[in-house]
Amino acid sequence: MLRAYDEVEETILDAALQRILQVGIRRSSLDDIARRSGLNRVTIYRRFAGKDNLVDAVLAREIQRVLAEATAIATTTPGVDAQIEETVLYILRLTRTHPLITQLLEVAPEEALSFYTVRGEELVSQGIKFIVSILDAAQERGGIDRYDTGPVAELVARFAHSLMLTPTAGADFDDPDAARAFVRAAILPLMQHGLGASTPPRATRRTRPKTSRPE
């Protein structure tokens, strides 16, 4: 559920996000954020108890926003397979386009790598919970097979986190067609049937018996 922030908290978080995107986390001081927000340091401390807590809140709010949008996609797209496909594609696209990733990598690449490695636990944990909720709901509707959704959710969440840290290797996820083909071939069947599910063998073409040619 998206946490509700009051107007003052939203102002502080907006100012902190803007400053982080401008100069990185380490160089973003509470004085800078206070000036940008039009508030004083005391007000920031009362709301977030220091810079580390504020940075965590910025990240948590962005995660909540992403998951809220993903939930909207999952609940409004017609058809279970299409819901899964479009939701996964949305998440994978954000691993390469969200400003907290792209701009932070540009202004402070080493810091960005450390930030998303150290805070990877929160990212992956939130992703697992979200995917489990989507898959459990799909099972209740009878749209996918019955299986333990936890391991599948963890695999997909860890994959998305890995893609964020290493965007290029095999499949070209910047190519929408290639990304969609990958999701359909690798992720959609996993979410439909679970781990270790056997798929029906492909129908083999019947061969006609050989006939001898007339001499």
Coordinates of C-alpha atoms in Angstrom, one line a residue:
M1 CA 0.0 0.0 0.0
L2 CA 1.3 3.5 -0.9
R3 CA 2.1 5.3 2.3
A4 CA 0.5 8.7 2.6
Y5 CA 2.8 11.6 3.3
D6 CA 1.6 15.0 4.5
E7 CA 2.3 18.1 2.5
V8 CA 5.5 19.0 4.4
E9 CA 6.9 15.5 4.0
E10 CA 6.2 15.5 0.3
T11 CA 7.9 18.9 0.0
I12 CA 11.0 17.5 1.8
L13 CA 11.1 14.3 -0.2
D14 CA 10.7 16.2 -3.5
A15 CA 13.6 18.5 -2.6
A16 CA 15.7 15.5 -1.5
L17 CA 15.0 13.6 -4.7
Q18 CA 15.8 16.6 -6.9
R19 CA 19.1 17.2 -5.1
I20 CA 20.1 13.6 -5.2
L21 CA 19.5 13.5 -9.0
Q22 CA 21.6 16.7 -9.3
V23 CA 24.7 15.8 -7.3
G24 CA 24.3 12.3 -5.9
I25 CA 23.6 11.1 -2.4
R26 CA 26.9 11.8 -0.7
R27 CA 27.0 15.4 -1.8
S28 CA 23.4 16.1 -0.9
S29 CA 23.5 17.9 2.4
L30 CA 20.5 18.6 4.6
D31 CA 21.3 22.3 4.3
D32 CA 20.9 22.0 0.5
I33 CA 17.7 20.1 0.9
A34 CA 16.4 22.6 3.4
R35 CA 17.1 25.5 1.1
R36 CA 15.5 23.7 -1.9
S37 CA 12.4 22.8 0.1
G38 CA 12.1 26.3 1.8
L39 CA 12.1 24.6 5.2
N40 CA 14.7 24.5 8.0
R41 CA 16.9 21.6 9.2
V42 CA 14.9 21.3 12.4
T43 CA 11.7 20.5 10.5
I44 CA 13.5 17.9 8.4
Y45 CA 15.0 16.3 11.5
R46 CA 11.6 16.2 13.1
R47 CA 10.1 14.4 10.1
F48 CA 13.0 12.1 9.1
A49 CA 15.6 11.9 11.9
G50 CA 18.6 12.7 9.7
K51 CA 19.9 12.3 6.2
D52 CA 20.1 8.5 6.1
N53 CA 16.5 8.1 7.1
L54 CA 15.5 10.7 4.5
V55 CA 17.4 8.9 1.7
D56 CA 15.6 5.7 2.7
A57 CA 12.3 7.4 2.6
V58 CA 13.0 8.8 -0.9
L59 CA 13.8 5.3 -2.1
A60 CA 10.8 3.8 -0.4
R61 CA 8.5 6.4 -1.9
E62 CA 9.8 5.7 -5.4
I63 CA 9.4 2.0 -4.9
Q64 CA 5.8 2.5 -3.7
R65 CA 5.1 4.7 -6.8
V66 CA 6.4 2.0 -9.1
L67 CA 4.5 -0.8 -7.5
A68 CA 1.3 1.3 -7.5
E69 CA 1.6 1.8 -11.2
A70 CA 2.5 -1.8 -11.8
T71 CA -0.6 -2.8 -9.8
A72 CA -2.8 -0.5 -12.0
I73 CA -1.4 -2.2 -15.1
A74 CA -1.9 -5.7 -13.6
T75 CA -5.5 -5.0 -12.6
T76 CA -6.7 -3.2 -15.7
T77 CA -5.1 -5.2 -18.5
P78 CA -7.5 -7.8 -19.9
G79 CA -6.4 -11.4 -19.7
V80 CA -4.1 -13.0 -17.2
D81 CA -1.2 -13.7 -19.6
A82 CA -1.4 -10.1 -20.9
Q83 CA -1.5 -8.8 -17.3
I84 CA 1.7 -10.7 -16.4
E85 CA 3.5 -9.7 -19.6
E86 CA 2.7 -6.0 -19.5
T87 CA 3.5 -5.8 -15.8
V88 CA 6.8 -7.5 -16.1
L89 CA 7.7 -5.4 -19.1
Y90 CA 6.9 -2.2 -17.2
I91 CA 9.1 -3.2 -14.3
L92 CA 12.0 -4.3 -16.6
R93 CA 11.7 -1.0 -18.5
L94 CA 12.0 1.0 -15.3
T95 CA 15.2 -0.8 -14.3
R96 CA 16.8 1.1 -17.3
T97 CA 14.8 4.3 -17.4
H98 CA 14.0 5.5 -13.9
P99 CA 15.8 8.7 -13.0
L100 CA 17.0 7.4 -9.7
I101 CA 18.9 4.8 -11.7
T102 CA 19.9 6.6 -14.9
Q103 CA 20.8 10.1 -13.5
L104 CA 22.4 8.7 -10.3
L105 CA 24.6 6.5 -12.6
E106 CA 25.5 9.6 -14.6
V107 CA 26.4 12.0 -11.7
A108 CA 27.9 9.4 -9.3
P109 CA 28.4 6.0 -10.9
E110 CA 30.4 4.4 -8.1
E111 CA 27.9 5.7 -5.5
A112 CA 25.0 4.4 -7.5
L113 CA 26.4 0.9 -7.7
S114 CA 27.0 0.9 -3.9
F115 CA 23.6 2.4 -3.2
Y116 CA 21.7 -0.3 -5.2
T117 CA 23.8 -3.1 -3.9
V118 CA 23.5 -2.2 -0.2
R119 CA 19.8 -1.4 -0.6
G120 CA 19.2 -4.3 -2.9
E121 CA 17.6 -6.3 -0.1
E122 CA 14.8 -3.7 0.2
L123 CA 14.3 -3.6 -3.6
V124 CA 14.2 -7.4 -4.0
S125 CA 12.0 -7.9 -0.9
Q126 CA 9.4 -5.4 -2.1
G127 CA 9.5 -6.9 -5.5
I128 CA 8.9 -10.4 -4.1
K129 CA 6.0 -9.4 -2.1
F130 CA 4.4 -7.6 -5.0
I131 CA 4.9 -10.5 -7.4
V132 CA 3.5 -13.0 -4.9
S133 CA 0.4 -10.9 -4.5
I134 CA -0.1 -10.7 -8.3
L135 CA 0.4 -14.4 -8.8
D136 CA -1.7 -15.4 -5.8
A137 CA -4.6 -13.3 -7.1
A138 CA -4.2 -15.0 -10.6
Q139 CA -4.3 -18.4 -9.0
E140 CA -7.5 -17.5 -7.1
R141 CA -9.1 -16.5 -10.4
G142 CA -7.9 -19.8 -12.0
G143 CA -5.8 -18.0 -14.5
I144 CA -2.5 -19.8 -13.7
D145 CA -1.6 -23.2 -12.3
R146 CA -1.5 -23.8 -8.5
Y147 CA 2.1 -23.8 -7.2
D148 CA 4.3 -22.1 -4.5
T149 CA 4.5 -18.6 -5.8
G150 CA 7.4 -17.6 -3.5
P151 CA 10.3 -19.1 -5.3
V152 CA 9.0 -17.9 -8.7
A153 CA 8.5 -14.4 -7.3
E154 CA 12.1 -14.4 -5.9
L155 CA 13.6 -15.5 -9.2
V156 CA 11.8 -12.7 -11.1
A157 CA 12.6 -10.0 -8.5
R158 CA 16.2 -11.0 -8.4
F159 CA 16.4 -11.0 -12.2
A160 CA 15.0 -7.5 -12.4
H161 CA 17.5 -6.3 -9.8
S162 CA 20.4 -8.0 -11.7
L163 CA 19.2 -6.3 -14.9
M164 CA 19.3 -2.9 -13.2
L165 CA 22.9 -3.4 -12.2
T166 CA 24.0 -5.1 -15.5
P167 CA 21.7 -3.8 -18.2
T168 CA 23.6 -5.3 -21.2
A169 CA 24.8 -8.8 -21.6
G170 CA 22.6 -11.2 -23.6
A171 CA 19.1 -10.1 -24.7
D172 CA 18.8 -6.4 -25.7
F173 CA 16.2 -5.1 -23.3
D174 CA 16.4 -1.7 -24.9
D175 CA 14.7 -3.2 -27.9
P176 CA 10.9 -3.5 -27.1
D177 CA 10.4 -6.4 -29.4
A178 CA 13.4 -8.3 -27.9
A179 CA 12.3 -7.6 -24.4
R180 CA 8.8 -8.8 -25.1
A181 CA 10.1 -12.0 -26.8
F182 CA 12.2 -12.7 -23.8
V183 CA 9.3 -12.2 -21.4
R184 CA 7.1 -14.5 -23.4
A185 CA 9.7 -17.2 -23.8
A186 CA 11.2 -17.2 -20.3
I187 CA 9.1 -15.4 -17.7
L188 CA 5.5 -15.9 -18.8
P189 CA 5.7 -19.8 -18.8
L190 CA 7.5 -19.6 -15.4
M191 CA 4.7 -17.6 -13.9
Q192 CA 2.0 -19.6 -15.6
H193 CA 3.2 -23.0 -14.4
G194 CA 5.8 -22.6 -11.6
L195 CA 9.2 -24.1 -11.2
G196 CA 9.8 -27.6 -12.4
A197 CA 6.6 -27.8 -14.3
S198 CA 6.7 -30.1 -17.3
T199 CA 5.3 -28.8 -20.5
P200 CA 3.4 -31.1 -23.0
P201 CA 5.8 -32.4 -25.6
R202 CA 5.4 -30.9 -29.0
A203 CA 3.3 -32.9 -31.4
T204 CA 5.6 -34.9 -33.7
R205 CA 4.9 -35.0 -37.3
R206 CA 3.8 -38.3 -38.5
T207 CA 5.9 -39.8 -41.3
R208 CA 4.3 -41.8 -44.0
P209 CA 5.6 -45.3 -44.5
K210 CA 8.1 -45.6 -47.3
T211 CA 6.7 -47.2 -50.4
S212 CA 8.8 -48.8 -53.0
R213 CA 8.7 -47.1 -56.3
P214 CA 7.4 -49.3 -59.1
E215 CA 10.1 -50.6 -61.3

